[in-house]
Amino acid sequence: MEEVLQQLANLQYIDSRIDELKQLRGDLPEEILDIETDINRYEAQINRLEEEKQNLQVERDNLELEITDAQNKMDKYEEQQMSVRNNREYDALTKEIESQKQVIENAESRKEEIEKRLNEVDPEIEEAQERLDETQELYEEKKENLDKVVKETEEEEEMLLNKREEVEENINPRYLKSYKRLRDGLANGLAVVPMEKGAALGMALPPQTQVEVRHKNKIIIDENSGRIVVHPSFFKTAKEQLSL
């Protein structure tokens, strides 16, 4: 049973150190993901505005052609009015002229709307681009910080993960499952803790429990915290065995 307790202490020692390395990275990974989302949002906004600007310009050009065409038709109809043979033909041409006038009026009105919107789009693009540039600078800064931390810790973390695999292979699956279940349910991930001065995590253990922990011959569960309590020598040995 001492071997089981030692392997559980080894596993906890490794996991605690891996947790420490992850804490060194802090919230950087999540912050970077948020920043990437902002970058994608600003890029999409700029693309949308650029597309809108292009479409408006095309529409404006088409409207100008439409106005020119309508004006040419009006000129033609007015010229034809000079040589009509009866009132019916004159009225028909007048109706066509009025129709083309309406086309021009509608086109001019829409052109005004387009010009107004075009005057708004460029500042919006400029503002979005400024935000994008600022966000990209922030991204580079955060990414550089994260890369630095990862580089400083990746060698140790890789070694720890390798040792963790070795330790898991030597633990009875039943005990390993219990350890993982305990660890997953705890905020600090401490499934196995050492008894220190007759206490576990600062909470005094009953005298009988202290005696049982010192015997090192069975798994002891702290009634207060639900954690596995082991003799501190197991963690001392874990540090020595793992050369950490």
PDB file of C-alpha atoms in Angstrom:
ATOM      1  CA  MET A   1       0.000   0.000   0.000  1.00  0.00           C
ATOM      2  CA  GLU A   2       2.961   2.313   0.624  1.00  0.00           C
ATOM      3  CA  GLU A   3       3.796   2.043  -3.050  1.00  0.00           C
ATOM      4  CA  VAL A   4       0.250   3.069  -3.997  1.00  0.00           C
ATOM      5  CA  LEU A   5       0.399   6.065  -1.649  1.00  0.00           C
ATOM      6  CA  GLN A   6       3.771   7.049  -3.055  1.00  0.00           C
ATOM      7  CA  GLN A   7       2.538   6.893  -6.633  1.00  0.00           C
ATOM      8  CA  LEU A   8      -0.526   8.974  -5.742  1.00  0.00           C
ATOM      9  CA  ALA A   9       1.737  11.559  -4.088  1.00  0.00           C
ATOM     10  CA  ASN A  10       3.989  11.514  -7.160  1.00  0.00           C
ATOM     11  CA  LEU A  11       1.011  12.080  -9.428  1.00  0.00           C
ATOM     12  CA  GLN A  12      -0.296  14.936  -7.289  1.00  0.00           C
ATOM     13  CA  TYR A  13       3.170  16.500  -7.127  1.00  0.00           C
ATOM     14  CA  ILE A  14       3.449  16.433 -10.914  1.00  0.00           C
ATOM     15  CA  ASP A  15      -0.073  17.725 -11.498  1.00  0.00           C
ATOM     16  CA  SER A  16       0.442  20.560  -9.023  1.00  0.00           C
ATOM     17  CA  ARG A  17       3.590  21.650 -10.827  1.00  0.00           C
ATOM     18  CA  ILE A  18       1.834  21.496 -14.204  1.00  0.00           C
ATOM     19  CA  ASP A  19      -0.940  23.642 -12.713  1.00  0.00           C
ATOM     20  CA  GLU A  20       1.706  26.166 -11.569  1.00  0.00           C
ATOM     21  CA  LEU A  21       3.137  26.349 -15.091  1.00  0.00           C
ATOM     22  CA  LYS A  22      -0.316  26.937 -16.532  1.00  0.00           C
ATOM     23  CA  GLN A  23      -0.918  29.671 -13.985  1.00  0.00           C
ATOM     24  CA  LEU A  24       2.246  31.393 -15.173  1.00  0.00           C
ATOM     25  CA  ARG A  25       0.512  31.820 -18.493  1.00  0.00           C
ATOM     26  CA  GLY A  26      -2.415  33.325 -16.621  1.00  0.00           C
ATOM     27  CA  ASP A  27      -5.285  34.491 -18.738  1.00  0.00           C
ATOM     28  CA  LEU A  28      -3.071  35.152 -21.766  1.00  0.00           C
ATOM     29  CA  PRO A  29      -4.463  32.299 -23.914  1.00  0.00           C
ATOM     30  CA  GLU A  30      -8.057  33.423 -23.293  1.00  0.00           C
ATOM     31  CA  GLU A  31      -7.137  37.078 -23.826  1.00  0.00           C
ATOM     32  CA  ILE A  32      -5.474  36.223 -27.125  1.00  0.00           C
ATOM     33  CA  LEU A  33      -8.554  34.326 -28.281  1.00  0.00           C
ATOM     34  CA  ASP A  34     -10.713  37.344 -27.407  1.00  0.00           C
ATOM     35  CA  ILE A  35      -8.345  39.647 -29.281  1.00  0.00           C
ATOM     36  CA  GLU A  36      -8.399  37.350 -32.322  1.00  0.00           C
ATOM     37  CA  THR A  37     -12.197  37.559 -32.250  1.00  0.00           C
ATOM     38  CA  ASP A  38     -11.981  41.369 -32.199  1.00  0.00           C
ATOM     39  CA  ILE A  39      -9.531  41.331 -35.111  1.00  0.00           C
ATOM     40  CA  ASN A  40     -11.851  39.134 -37.163  1.00  0.00           C
ATOM     41  CA  ARG A  41     -14.772  41.419 -36.301  1.00  0.00           C
ATOM     42  CA  TYR A  42     -12.950  44.589 -37.375  1.00  0.00           C
ATOM     43  CA  GLU A  43     -11.691  42.934 -40.563  1.00  0.00           C
ATOM     44  CA  ALA A  44     -15.224  41.809 -41.404  1.00  0.00           C
ATOM     45  CA  GLN A  45     -16.518  45.322 -40.703  1.00  0.00           C
ATOM     46  CA  ILE A  46     -13.911  46.894 -42.992  1.00  0.00           C
ATOM     47  CA  ASN A  47     -14.629  44.380 -45.753  1.00  0.00           C
ATOM     48  CA  ARG A  48     -18.346  45.038 -45.410  1.00  0.00           C
ATOM     49  CA  LEU A  49     -17.854  48.808 -45.611  1.00  0.00           C
ATOM     50  CA  GLU A  50     -15.471  48.516 -48.557  1.00  0.00           C
ATOM     51  CA  GLU A  51     -17.976  46.343 -50.387  1.00  0.00           C
ATOM     52  CA  GLU A  52     -20.765  48.795 -49.589  1.00  0.00           C
ATOM     53  CA  LYS A  53     -18.632  51.677 -50.887  1.00  0.00           C
ATOM     54  CA  GLN A  54     -17.869  49.833 -54.108  1.00  0.00           C
ATOM     55  CA  ASN A  55     -21.521  48.926 -54.646  1.00  0.00           C
ATOM     56  CA  LEU A  56     -22.589  52.516 -54.045  1.00  0.00           C
ATOM     57  CA  GLN A  57     -20.061  53.818 -56.531  1.00  0.00           C
ATOM     58  CA  VAL A  58     -21.239  51.341 -59.153  1.00  0.00           C
ATOM     59  CA  GLU A  59     -24.850  52.286 -58.481  1.00  0.00           C
ATOM     60  CA  ARG A  60     -23.985  55.993 -58.750  1.00  0.00           C
ATOM     61  CA  ASP A  61     -22.273  55.435 -62.099  1.00  0.00           C
ATOM     62  CA  ASN A  62     -25.289  53.508 -63.354  1.00  0.00           C
ATOM     63  CA  LEU A  63     -27.587  56.295 -62.207  1.00  0.00           C
ATOM     64  CA  GLU A  64     -25.530  58.843 -64.115  1.00  0.00           C
ATOM     65  CA  LEU A  65     -25.885  56.722 -67.233  1.00  0.00           C
ATOM     66  CA  GLU A  66     -29.597  56.414 -66.531  1.00  0.00           C
ATOM     67  CA  ILE A  67     -29.912  60.202 -66.196  1.00  0.00           C
ATOM     68  CA  THR A  68     -27.998  60.776 -69.422  1.00  0.00           C
ATOM     69  CA  ASP A  69     -30.158  58.263 -71.242  1.00  0.00           C
ATOM     70  CA  ALA A  70     -33.354  59.807 -69.870  1.00  0.00           C
ATOM     71  CA  GLN A  71     -32.187  63.295 -70.839  1.00  0.00           C
ATOM     72  CA  ASN A  72     -31.404  62.133 -74.373  1.00  0.00           C
ATOM     73  CA  LYS A  73     -34.865  60.616 -74.638  1.00  0.00           C
ATOM     74  CA  MET A  74     -36.456  63.845 -73.390  1.00  0.00           C
ATOM     75  CA  ASP A  75     -34.554  65.854 -75.990  1.00  0.00           C
ATOM     76  CA  LYS A  76     -35.693  63.446 -78.693  1.00  0.00           C
ATOM     77  CA  TYR A  77     -39.327  63.530 -77.561  1.00  0.00           C
ATOM     78  CA  GLU A  78     -39.311  67.343 -77.342  1.00  0.00           C
ATOM     79  CA  GLU A  79     -37.924  67.518 -80.854  1.00  0.00           C
ATOM     80  CA  GLN A  80     -40.594  65.126 -82.081  1.00  0.00           C
ATOM     81  CA  GLN A  81     -43.274  67.324 -80.526  1.00  0.00           C
ATOM     82  CA  MET A  82     -42.348  70.039 -83.001  1.00  0.00           C
ATOM     83  CA  SER A  83     -43.550  67.885 -85.880  1.00  0.00           C
ATOM     84  CA  VAL A  84     -46.578  66.049 -84.532  1.00  0.00           C
ATOM     85  CA  ARG A  85     -49.735  65.898 -86.638  1.00  0.00           C
ATOM     86  CA  ASN A  86     -52.366  65.870 -83.909  1.00  0.00           C
ATOM     87  CA  ASN A  87     -53.008  66.405 -80.225  1.00  0.00           C
ATOM     88  CA  ARG A  88     -53.017  62.707 -79.476  1.00  0.00           C
ATOM     89  CA  GLU A  89     -49.402  62.317 -80.630  1.00  0.00           C
ATOM     90  CA  TYR A  90     -48.430  65.490 -78.787  1.00  0.00           C
ATOM     91  CA  ASP A  91     -50.001  64.242 -75.545  1.00  0.00           C
ATOM     92  CA  ALA A  92     -48.321  60.849 -75.910  1.00  0.00           C
ATOM     93  CA  LEU A  93     -44.916  62.520 -76.278  1.00  0.00           C
ATOM     94  CA  THR A  94     -45.673  64.811 -73.346  1.00  0.00           C
ATOM     95  CA  LYS A  95     -46.420  61.749 -71.256  1.00  0.00           C
ATOM     96  CA  GLU A  96     -43.087  60.175 -72.283  1.00  0.00           C
ATOM     97  CA  ILE A  97     -41.262  63.383 -71.420  1.00  0.00           C
ATOM     98  CA  GLU A  98     -42.889  63.492 -67.988  1.00  0.00           C
ATOM     99  CA  SER A  99     -41.965  59.860 -67.481  1.00  0.00           C
ATOM    100  CA  GLN A 100     -38.302  60.569 -68.250  1.00  0.00           C
ATOM    101  CA  LYS A 101     -38.386  63.616 -65.979  1.00  0.00           C
ATOM    102  CA  GLN A 102     -39.563  61.330 -63.165  1.00  0.00           C
ATOM    103  CA  VAL A 103     -36.746  58.898 -63.956  1.00  0.00           C
ATOM    104  CA  ILE A 104     -34.236  61.748 -63.685  1.00  0.00           C
ATOM    105  CA  GLU A 105     -35.800  63.066 -60.499  1.00  0.00           C
ATOM    106  CA  ASN A 106     -35.702  59.637 -58.844  1.00  0.00           C
ATOM    107  CA  ALA A 107     -32.136  59.046 -59.994  1.00  0.00           C
ATOM    108  CA  GLU A 108     -30.967  62.428 -58.710  1.00  0.00           C
ATOM    109  CA  SER A 109     -32.651  61.796 -55.369  1.00  0.00           C
ATOM    110  CA  ARG A 110     -30.970  58.425 -55.055  1.00  0.00           C
ATOM    111  CA  LYS A 111     -27.627  59.972 -56.061  1.00  0.00           C
ATOM    112  CA  GLU A 112     -27.945  62.432 -53.195  1.00  0.00           C
ATOM    113  CA  GLU A 113     -28.541  59.567 -50.788  1.00  0.00           C
ATOM    114  CA  ILE A 114     -25.529  57.739 -52.189  1.00  0.00           C
ATOM    115  CA  GLU A 115     -23.258  60.770 -51.904  1.00  0.00           C
ATOM    116  CA  LYS A 116     -24.356  61.288 -48.324  1.00  0.00           C
ATOM    117  CA  ARG A 117     -23.642  57.651 -47.476  1.00  0.00           C
ATOM    118  CA  LEU A 118     -20.288  57.724 -49.307  1.00  0.00           C
ATOM    119  CA  ASN A 119     -19.262  60.689 -47.175  1.00  0.00           C
ATOM    120  CA  GLU A 120     -20.059  58.616 -44.086  1.00  0.00           C
ATOM    121  CA  VAL A 121     -18.398  55.384 -45.192  1.00  0.00           C
ATOM    122  CA  ASP A 122     -14.798  56.603 -45.459  1.00  0.00           C
ATOM    123  CA  PRO A 123     -14.642  57.892 -41.848  1.00  0.00           C
ATOM    124  CA  GLU A 124     -16.197  54.622 -40.678  1.00  0.00           C
ATOM    125  CA  ILE A 125     -13.575  52.643 -42.590  1.00  0.00           C
ATOM    126  CA  GLU A 126     -10.819  54.840 -41.179  1.00  0.00           C
ATOM    127  CA  GLU A 127     -12.102  54.398 -37.627  1.00  0.00           C
ATOM    128  CA  ALA A 128     -12.419  50.626 -38.019  1.00  0.00           C
ATOM    129  CA  GLN A 129      -8.917  50.450 -39.491  1.00  0.00           C
ATOM    130  CA  GLU A 130      -7.496  52.396 -36.543  1.00  0.00           C
ATOM    131  CA  ARG A 131      -9.185  50.001 -34.127  1.00  0.00           C
ATOM    132  CA  LEU A 132      -7.894  47.060 -36.139  1.00  0.00           C
ATOM    133  CA  ASP A 133      -4.339  48.401 -36.076  1.00  0.00           C
ATOM    134  CA  GLU A 134      -4.500  48.982 -32.320  1.00  0.00           C
ATOM    135  CA  THR A 135      -5.949  45.524 -31.726  1.00  0.00           C
ATOM    136  CA  GLN A 136      -3.308  43.871 -33.913  1.00  0.00           C
ATOM    137  CA  GLU A 137      -0.578  45.657 -31.947  1.00  0.00           C
ATOM    138  CA  LEU A 138      -2.126  44.406 -28.707  1.00  0.00           C
ATOM    139  CA  TYR A 139      -2.340  40.906 -30.171  1.00  0.00           C
ATOM    140  CA  GLU A 140       1.346  40.924 -31.097  1.00  0.00           C
ATOM    141  CA  GLU A 141       2.256  42.098 -27.607  1.00  0.00           C
ATOM    142  CA  LYS A 142       0.157  39.456 -25.844  1.00  0.00           C
ATOM    143  CA  LYS A 143       1.289  36.728 -28.246  1.00  0.00           C
ATOM    144  CA  GLU A 144       4.921  37.638 -27.674  1.00  0.00           C
ATOM    145  CA  ASN A 145       4.412  37.461 -23.898  1.00  0.00           C
ATOM    146  CA  LEU A 146       2.674  34.099 -24.168  1.00  0.00           C
ATOM    147  CA  ASP A 147       5.313  32.674 -26.511  1.00  0.00           C
ATOM    148  CA  LYS A 148       7.993  33.790 -24.057  1.00  0.00           C
ATOM    149  CA  VAL A 149       6.287  32.094 -21.116  1.00  0.00           C
ATOM    150  CA  VAL A 150       5.604  28.944 -23.128  1.00  0.00           C
ATOM    151  CA  LYS A 151       9.206  28.792 -24.300  1.00  0.00           C
ATOM    152  CA  GLU A 152      10.440  29.158 -20.741  1.00  0.00           C
ATOM    153  CA  THR A 153       8.167  26.395 -19.423  1.00  0.00           C
ATOM    154  CA  GLU A 154       7.566  23.997 -22.331  1.00  0.00           C
ATOM    155  CA  GLU A 155      10.673  21.895 -21.660  1.00  0.00           C
ATOM    156  CA  GLU A 156       9.727  21.358 -18.014  1.00  0.00           C
ATOM    157  CA  GLU A 157       6.098  20.727 -18.898  1.00  0.00           C
ATOM    158  CA  GLU A 158       7.032  18.129 -21.495  1.00  0.00           C
ATOM    159  CA  MET A 159       9.238  16.368 -18.953  1.00  0.00           C
ATOM    160  CA  LEU A 160       6.426  16.457 -16.394  1.00  0.00           C
ATOM    161  CA  LEU A 161       3.901  15.046 -18.847  1.00  0.00           C
ATOM    162  CA  ASN A 162       6.249  12.203 -19.709  1.00  0.00           C
ATOM    163  CA  LYS A 163       6.793  11.402 -16.040  1.00  0.00           C
ATOM    164  CA  ARG A 164       3.069  11.623 -15.463  1.00  0.00           C
ATOM    165  CA  GLU A 165       2.463   8.924 -18.066  1.00  0.00           C
ATOM    166  CA  GLU A 166       5.027   6.694 -16.337  1.00  0.00           C
ATOM    167  CA  VAL A 167       3.412   7.218 -12.945  1.00  0.00           C
ATOM    168  CA  GLU A 168      -0.100   6.519 -14.288  1.00  0.00           C
ATOM    169  CA  GLU A 169       1.090   3.226 -15.767  1.00  0.00           C
ATOM    170  CA  ASN A 170       2.210   2.108 -12.313  1.00  0.00           C
ATOM    171  CA  ILE A 171      -1.020   2.963 -10.484  1.00  0.00           C
ATOM    172  CA  ASN A 172      -3.880   0.539 -10.118  1.00  0.00           C
ATOM    173  CA  PRO A 173      -6.675   1.756 -12.449  1.00  0.00           C
ATOM    174  CA  ARG A 174      -9.112   1.777  -9.529  1.00  0.00           C
ATOM    175  CA  TYR A 175      -6.988   4.191  -7.509  1.00  0.00           C
ATOM    176  CA  LEU A 176      -6.194   6.256 -10.579  1.00  0.00           C
ATOM    177  CA  LYS A 177      -9.893   6.656 -11.368  1.00  0.00           C
ATOM    178  CA  SER A 178     -10.606   7.746  -7.782  1.00  0.00           C
ATOM    179  CA  TYR A 179      -7.746  10.254  -7.927  1.00  0.00           C
ATOM    180  CA  LYS A 180      -8.979  11.772 -11.176  1.00  0.00           C
ATOM    181  CA  ARG A 181     -12.548  11.976  -9.910  1.00  0.00           C
ATOM    182  CA  LEU A 182     -11.377  13.780  -6.773  1.00  0.00           C
ATOM    183  CA  ARG A 183      -9.105  16.131  -8.678  1.00  0.00           C
ATOM    184  CA  ASP A 184     -11.741  17.031 -11.275  1.00  0.00           C
ATOM    185  CA  GLY A 185     -14.166  17.989  -8.527  1.00  0.00           C
ATOM    186  CA  LEU A 186     -11.781  20.353  -6.728  1.00  0.00           C
ATOM    187  CA  ALA A 187     -11.108  23.960  -7.673  1.00  0.00           C
ATOM    188  CA  ASN A 188      -7.416  23.806  -6.735  1.00  0.00           C
ATOM    189  CA  GLY A 189      -6.899  20.282  -8.046  1.00  0.00           C
ATOM    190  CA  LEU A 190      -5.432  19.006  -4.764  1.00  0.00           C
ATOM    191  CA  ALA A 191      -6.736  15.460  -4.481  1.00  0.00           C
ATOM    192  CA  VAL A 192      -3.818  14.250  -2.347  1.00  0.00           C
ATOM    193  CA  VAL A 193      -2.447  16.406   0.486  1.00  0.00           C
ATOM    194  CA  PRO A 194       0.249  15.865   3.126  1.00  0.00           C
ATOM    195  CA  MET A 195      -0.495  15.798   6.808  1.00  0.00           C
ATOM    196  CA  GLU A 196       1.334  18.688   8.426  1.00  0.00           C
ATOM    197  CA  LYS A 197       1.438  19.091  12.209  1.00  0.00           C
ATOM    198  CA  GLY A 198      -1.565  16.824  12.540  1.00  0.00           C
ATOM    199  CA  ALA A 199      -3.647  18.775  10.043  1.00  0.00           C
ATOM    200  CA  ALA A 200      -4.677  18.591   6.392  1.00  0.00           C
ATOM    201  CA  LEU A 201      -4.916  21.930   4.576  1.00  0.00           C
ATOM    202  CA  GLY A 202      -4.953  23.648   7.985  1.00  0.00           C
ATOM    203  CA  MET A 203      -7.834  21.557   9.336  1.00  0.00           C
ATOM    204  CA  ALA A 204      -6.904  19.425  12.361  1.00  0.00           C
ATOM    205  CA  LEU A 205      -7.290  15.679  11.899  1.00  0.00           C
ATOM    206  CA  PRO A 206      -8.699  13.414  14.642  1.00  0.00           C
ATOM    207  CA  PRO A 207      -5.937  11.709  16.684  1.00  0.00           C
ATOM    208  CA  GLN A 208      -6.901   8.280  15.373  1.00  0.00           C
ATOM    209  CA  THR A 209      -6.693   9.532  11.781  1.00  0.00           C
ATOM    210  CA  GLN A 210      -3.252  10.972  12.458  1.00  0.00           C
ATOM    211  CA  VAL A 211      -2.079   7.620  13.723  1.00  0.00           C
ATOM    212  CA  GLU A 212      -3.454   5.851  10.644  1.00  0.00           C
ATOM    213  CA  VAL A 213      -1.716   8.327   8.324  1.00  0.00           C
ATOM    214  CA  ARG A 214       1.608   7.712  10.100  1.00  0.00           C
ATOM    215  CA  HIS A 215       1.211   3.948   9.645  1.00  0.00           C
ATOM    216  CA  LYS A 216       1.222   4.463   5.845  1.00  0.00           C
ATOM    217  CA  ASN A 217      -0.674   1.243   5.265  1.00  0.00           C
ATOM    218  CA  LYS A 218      -3.995   2.393   3.837  1.00  0.00           C
ATOM    219  CA  ILE A 219      -5.682   5.231   2.001  1.00  0.00           C
ATOM    220  CA  ILE A 220      -7.055   7.811   4.413  1.00  0.00           C
ATOM    221  CA  ILE A 221      -9.829  10.187   3.339  1.00  0.00           C
ATOM    222  CA  ASP A 222     -10.143  13.455   5.257  1.00  0.00           C
ATOM    223  CA  GLU A 223     -13.739  13.725   6.452  1.00  0.00           C
ATOM    224  CA  ASN A 224     -13.653  17.538   6.229  1.00  0.00           C
ATOM    225  CA  SER A 225     -12.308  18.006   2.712  1.00  0.00           C
ATOM    226  CA  GLY A 226     -12.815  14.587   1.128  1.00  0.00           C
ATOM    227  CA  ARG A 227      -9.168  14.547   0.048  1.00  0.00           C
ATOM    228  CA  ILE A 228      -6.661  11.737   0.384  1.00  0.00           C
ATOM    229  CA  VAL A 229      -4.265  12.509   3.246  1.00  0.00           C
ATOM    230  CA  VAL A 230      -0.772  11.013   3.216  1.00  0.00           C
ATOM    231  CA  HIS A 231       2.339  11.233   5.341  1.00  0.00           C
ATOM    232  CA  PRO A 232       4.505  14.226   4.289  1.00  0.00           C
ATOM    233  CA  SER A 233       7.424  11.917   3.586  1.00  0.00           C
ATOM    234  CA  PHE A 234       5.638  10.758   0.425  1.00  0.00           C
ATOM    235  CA  PHE A 235       5.793  14.257  -1.047  1.00  0.00           C
ATOM    236  CA  LYS A 236       9.429  14.625   0.017  1.00  0.00           C
ATOM    237  CA  THR A 237      10.202  11.378  -1.773  1.00  0.00           C
ATOM    238  CA  ALA A 238       8.174  12.531  -4.794  1.00  0.00           C
ATOM    239  CA  LYS A 239      10.377  15.618  -5.118  1.00  0.00           C
ATOM    240  CA  GLU A 240      13.516  13.536  -4.841  1.00  0.00           C
ATOM    241  CA  GLN A 241      12.335  10.824  -7.241  1.00  0.00           C
ATOM    242  CA  LEU A 242      11.160  13.244  -9.871  1.00  0.00           C
ATOM    243  CA  SER A 243      14.249  15.462  -9.576  1.00  0.00           C
ATOM    244  CA  LEU A 244      12.117  18.617  -9.629  1.00  0.00           C
TER     245      LEU A 244
END
